[in-house]
GROMACS .gro file of C-alpha atoms in nm:
model
  203
    1LEU     CA    1  12.080  10.356  10.348
    2GLN     CA    2  12.011  10.018  10.148
    3GLU     CA    3  11.959   9.840  10.492
    4GLN     CA    4  11.704  10.100  10.598
    5ARG     CA    5  11.519  10.068  10.267
    6LEU     CA    6  11.507   9.700  10.310
    7ARG     CA    7  11.381   9.731  10.669
    8ILE     CA    8  11.114   9.975  10.582
    9SER     CA    9  10.990   9.775  10.278
   10ARG     CA   10  10.974   9.462  10.513
   11ASP     CA   11  10.760   9.675  10.759
   12LEU     CA   12  10.541   9.795  10.480
   13HIS     CA   13  10.488   9.443  10.344
   14ASP     CA   14  10.438   9.266  10.688
   15ASN     CA   15  10.233   9.530  10.860
   16ILE     CA   16  10.038   9.748  10.606
   17GLY     CA   17  10.007   9.467  10.361
   18ALA     CA   18   9.869   9.225  10.610
   19GLN     CA   19   9.624   9.492  10.745
   20LEU     CA   20   9.499   9.561  10.387
   21THR     CA   21   9.456   9.179  10.320
   22PHE     CA   22   9.257   9.166  10.644
   23ILE     CA   23   9.030   9.444  10.530
   24ILE     CA   24   8.954   9.253  10.212
   25SER     CA   25   8.893   8.925  10.397
   26SER     CA   26   8.651   9.110  10.651
   27ILE     CA   27   8.461   9.258  10.355
   28ASP     CA   28   8.429   8.926  10.177
   29ASN     CA   29   8.296   8.780  10.515
   30LEU     CA   30   8.049   9.056  10.536
   31LYS     CA   31   7.924   8.998  10.182
   32TYR     CA   32   7.896   8.620  10.184
   33GLY     CA   33   7.832   8.562  10.563
   34PHE     CA   34   7.537   8.772  10.585
   35ARG     CA   35   7.229   8.802  10.351
   36ILE     CA   36   7.277   9.177  10.253
   37GLU     CA   37   6.986   9.260  10.017
   38ASP     CA   38   7.063   9.637   9.984
   39GLU     CA   39   7.214   9.673   9.637
   40LYS     CA   40   7.382  10.006   9.722
   41LEU     CA   41   7.553   9.849  10.037
   42GLN     CA   42   7.656   9.545   9.825
   43ASN     CA   43   7.803   9.781   9.558
   44ARG     CA   44   7.969  10.001   9.822
   45LEU     CA   45   8.133   9.692   9.980
   46THR     CA   46   8.259   9.575   9.643
   47GLY     CA   47   8.397   9.920   9.579
   48ILE     CA   48   8.598   9.921   9.900
   49SER     CA   49   8.718   9.581   9.826
   50GLU     CA   50   8.839   9.663   9.478
   51PHE     CA   51   9.005   9.995   9.596
   52THR     CA   52   9.196   9.791   9.876
   53LYS     CA   53   9.316   9.552   9.620
   54GLU     CA   54   9.442   9.841   9.402
   55THR     CA   55   9.618   9.986   9.715
   56ILE     CA   56   9.796   9.650   9.754
   57TYR     CA   57   9.921   9.643   9.411
   58GLU     CA   58  10.048  10.003   9.450
   59LEU     CA   59  10.207   9.907   9.782
   60ARG     CA   60  10.386   9.610   9.604
   61ASP     CA   61  10.510   9.850   9.328
   62THR     CA   62  10.652  10.100   9.589
   63ILE     CA   63  10.829   9.819   9.770
   64TRP     CA   64  10.982   9.691   9.445
   65ALA     CA   65  11.122  10.034   9.392
   66MET     CA   66  11.236  10.082   9.742
   67ASN     CA   67  11.431   9.774   9.731
   68MET     CA   68  11.667   9.907   9.466
   69SER     CA   69  11.883  10.203   9.459
   70GLN     CA   70  11.870  10.190   9.077
   71ILE     CA   71  11.633  10.044   8.822
   72THR     CA   72  11.732   9.920   8.481
   73PHE     CA   73  11.497   9.987   8.195
   74GLU     CA   74  11.470   9.603   8.144
   75ASP     CA   75  11.318   9.581   8.496
   76LEU     CA   76  11.095   9.886   8.422
   77LYS     CA   77  10.983   9.722   8.092
   78SER     CA   78  10.886   9.402   8.260
   79ARG     CA   79  10.685   9.595   8.530
   80ILE     CA   80  10.497   9.782   8.262
   81SER     CA   81  10.415   9.468   8.061
   82ASN     CA   82  10.283   9.297   8.381
   83PHE     CA   83  10.057   9.610   8.442
   84ILE     CA   84   9.919   9.596   8.077
   85ASP     CA   85   9.867   9.220   8.097
   86ASN     CA   86   9.647   9.278   8.418
   87ALA     CA   87   9.464   9.566   8.242
   88LYS     CA   88   9.378   9.325   7.956
   89ILE     CA   89   9.222   9.085   8.188
   90SER     CA   90   9.014   9.338   8.365
   91SER     CA   91   8.935   9.565   8.071
   92ILE     CA   92   8.707   9.374   7.825
   93GLY     CA   93   8.668   9.508   7.468
   94ILE     CA   94   9.001   9.703   7.475
   95ASP     CA   95   9.316   9.598   7.261
   96PHE     CA   96   9.634   9.687   7.437
   97LYS     CA   97   9.991   9.705   7.265
   98PHE     CA   98  10.323   9.766   7.416
   99ALA     CA   99  10.617   9.853   7.187
  100TYR     CA  100  10.973   9.889   7.289
  101SER     CA  101  11.175  10.015   6.998
  102ASN     CA  102  11.528   9.972   7.109
  103ASP     CA  103  11.660   9.686   7.306
  104ASN     CA  104  11.979   9.882   7.390
  105LEU     CA  105  11.759  10.088   7.636
  106ASN     CA  106  11.756   9.771   7.842
  107LYS     CA  107  12.089   9.852   7.983
  108LYS     CA  108  11.981  10.222   8.069
  109VAL     CA  109  11.985  10.269   8.449
  110VAL     CA  110  11.767  10.529   8.640
  111THR     CA  111  11.722  10.600   9.005
  112SER     CA  112  11.446  10.428   9.198
  113VAL     CA  113  11.254  10.769   9.219
  114GLU     CA  114  11.284  10.815   8.837
  115GLY     CA  115  11.188  10.459   8.770
  116MET     CA  116  10.891  10.474   8.996
  117ASN     CA  117  10.757  10.815   8.857
  118ILE     CA  118  10.804  10.681   8.499
  119TYR     CA  119  10.604  10.369   8.593
  120ARG     CA  120  10.334  10.576   8.767
  121ILE     CA  121  10.292  10.813   8.473
  122ILE     CA  122  10.230  10.519   8.228
  123GLN     CA  123   9.995  10.361   8.478
  124GLU     CA  124   9.800  10.703   8.525
  125ALA     CA  125   9.778  10.747   8.154
  126ILE     CA  126   9.646  10.401   8.093
  127ASN     CA  127   9.408  10.420   8.375
  128ASN     CA  128   9.278  10.753   8.239
  129ALA     CA  129   9.213  10.609   7.897
  130ILE     CA  130   9.034  10.295   8.032
  131LYS     CA  131   8.800  10.503   8.268
  132HIS     CA  132   8.726  10.806   8.057
  133SER     CA  133   8.809  10.769   7.683
  134GLU     CA  134   8.574  10.483   7.585
  135ALA     CA  135   8.876  10.361   7.375
  136THR     CA  136   8.892  10.032   7.205
  137LYS     CA  137   9.273  10.051   7.149
  138ILE     CA  138   9.550  10.168   7.395
  139ALA     CA  139   9.916  10.157   7.286
  140VAL     CA  140  10.229  10.230   7.494
  141THR     CA  141  10.543  10.297   7.307
  142ILE     CA  142  10.893  10.362   7.458
  143ASP     CA  143  11.148  10.507   7.208
  144GLY     CA  144  11.494  10.652   7.254
  145ASP     CA  145  11.865  10.594   7.281
  146GLU     CA  146  12.149  10.731   7.504
  147THR     CA  147  12.074  11.080   7.397
  148LYS     CA  148  11.698  11.087   7.412
  149LEU     CA  149  11.389  10.915   7.556
  150ALA     CA  150  11.019  10.946   7.470
  151ILE     CA  151  10.735  10.744   7.625
  152GLU     CA  152  10.400  10.764   7.448
  153VAL     CA  153  10.057  10.638   7.554
  154THR     CA  154   9.792  10.653   7.290
  155ASP     CA  155   9.419  10.582   7.276
  156ASN     CA  156   9.160  10.598   7.003
  157GLY     CA  157   8.882  10.713   7.237
  158LYS     CA  158   8.645  11.017   7.230
  159GLY     CA  159   8.915  11.266   7.307
  160PHE     CA  160   8.843  11.617   7.453
  161ASP     CA  161   8.906  11.978   7.391
  162LEU     CA  162   9.239  12.093   7.551
  163GLU     CA  163   9.129  12.456   7.557
  164THR     CA  164   8.800  12.418   7.744
  165SER     CA  165   8.895  12.097   7.959
  166ASN     CA  166   9.034  12.131   8.305
  167ASP     CA  167   9.305  11.892   8.413
  168GLY     CA  168   9.160  11.636   8.642
  169ASN     CA  169   9.356  11.476   8.925
  170GLY     CA  170   9.502  11.208   8.689
  171LEU     CA  171   9.665  11.454   8.452
  172ASN     CA  172   9.772  11.682   8.740
  173ASN     CA  173   9.946  11.383   8.902
  174ILE     CA  174  10.111  11.313   8.577
  175ARG     CA  175  10.249  11.656   8.530
  176LYS     CA  176  10.385  11.667   8.888
  177ARG     CA  177  10.557  11.336   8.846
  178ALA     CA  178  10.722  11.445   8.526
  179LYS     CA  179  10.835  11.771   8.673
  180GLU     CA  180  10.980  11.589   8.970
  181ILE     CA  181  11.213  11.382   8.750
  182GLY     CA  182  11.281  11.683   8.520
  183GLY     CA  183  11.066  11.550   8.232
  184GLU     CA  184  10.824  11.725   8.003
  185ILE     CA  185  10.452  11.617   7.933
  186GLU     CA  186  10.310  11.689   7.582
  187LEU     CA  187   9.931  11.636   7.550
  188ASN     CA  188   9.745  11.619   7.231
  189SER     CA  189   9.366  11.554   7.203
  190LYS     CA  190   9.073  11.646   6.996
  191PRO     CA  191   8.704  11.552   7.032
  192GLY     CA  192   8.643  11.228   6.840
  193GLU     CA  193   9.012  11.186   6.746
  194GLY     CA  194   9.159  11.006   7.065
  195THR     CA  195   9.447  11.128   7.286
  196VAL     CA  196   9.831  11.107   7.284
  197MET     CA  197  10.030  11.176   7.579
  198LYS     CA  198  10.402  11.198   7.540
  199LEU     CA  199  10.678  11.206   7.817
  200PHE     CA  200  11.017  11.342   7.727
  201LEU     CA  201  11.302  11.270   7.970
  202PRO     CA  202  11.634  11.430   7.983
  203GLN     CA  203  11.935  11.195   7.956
   0.00000   0.00000   0.00000
């Protein structure tokens, strides 16, 4: 099974990864090789290029998870930290914090499916805050021990009314991923008071 994982991950990297990179290169050649004066077309090409780059990052994350049958929380913490560092670079005016309360969690091991879903939930929550909350502060906290685990993503943005707001694709994805690994999502938000998303996981 591990050999099959490695073979598939190599195929993803060598084939799909190369094709996505070719798309980015082709778009850059179009943008800079021709004098495109249509602003909407320029913006559209830029949007496609950025979307393709994000897809490459997601592909790398998937390959990372596929190459392991199990993931330690130390590996997961490193991956989350790298994502937050990249978010800091691309999100001007937002202060990011990452708190990891118990170093004993480093030894905790989860399956690759659990690890990937935890990572994606945190990633989705941060992206939601960046895109929609108008926040100036976003914090990720991981707390727990051998008997409990809680992950919290908090922002100081504009918040929203939970009773009148419909879950968008981002929140729906978060809930589906949590359900897949037996977790529970708790969401707290009020207009003008920011948003807190908590993920509770069984041990």
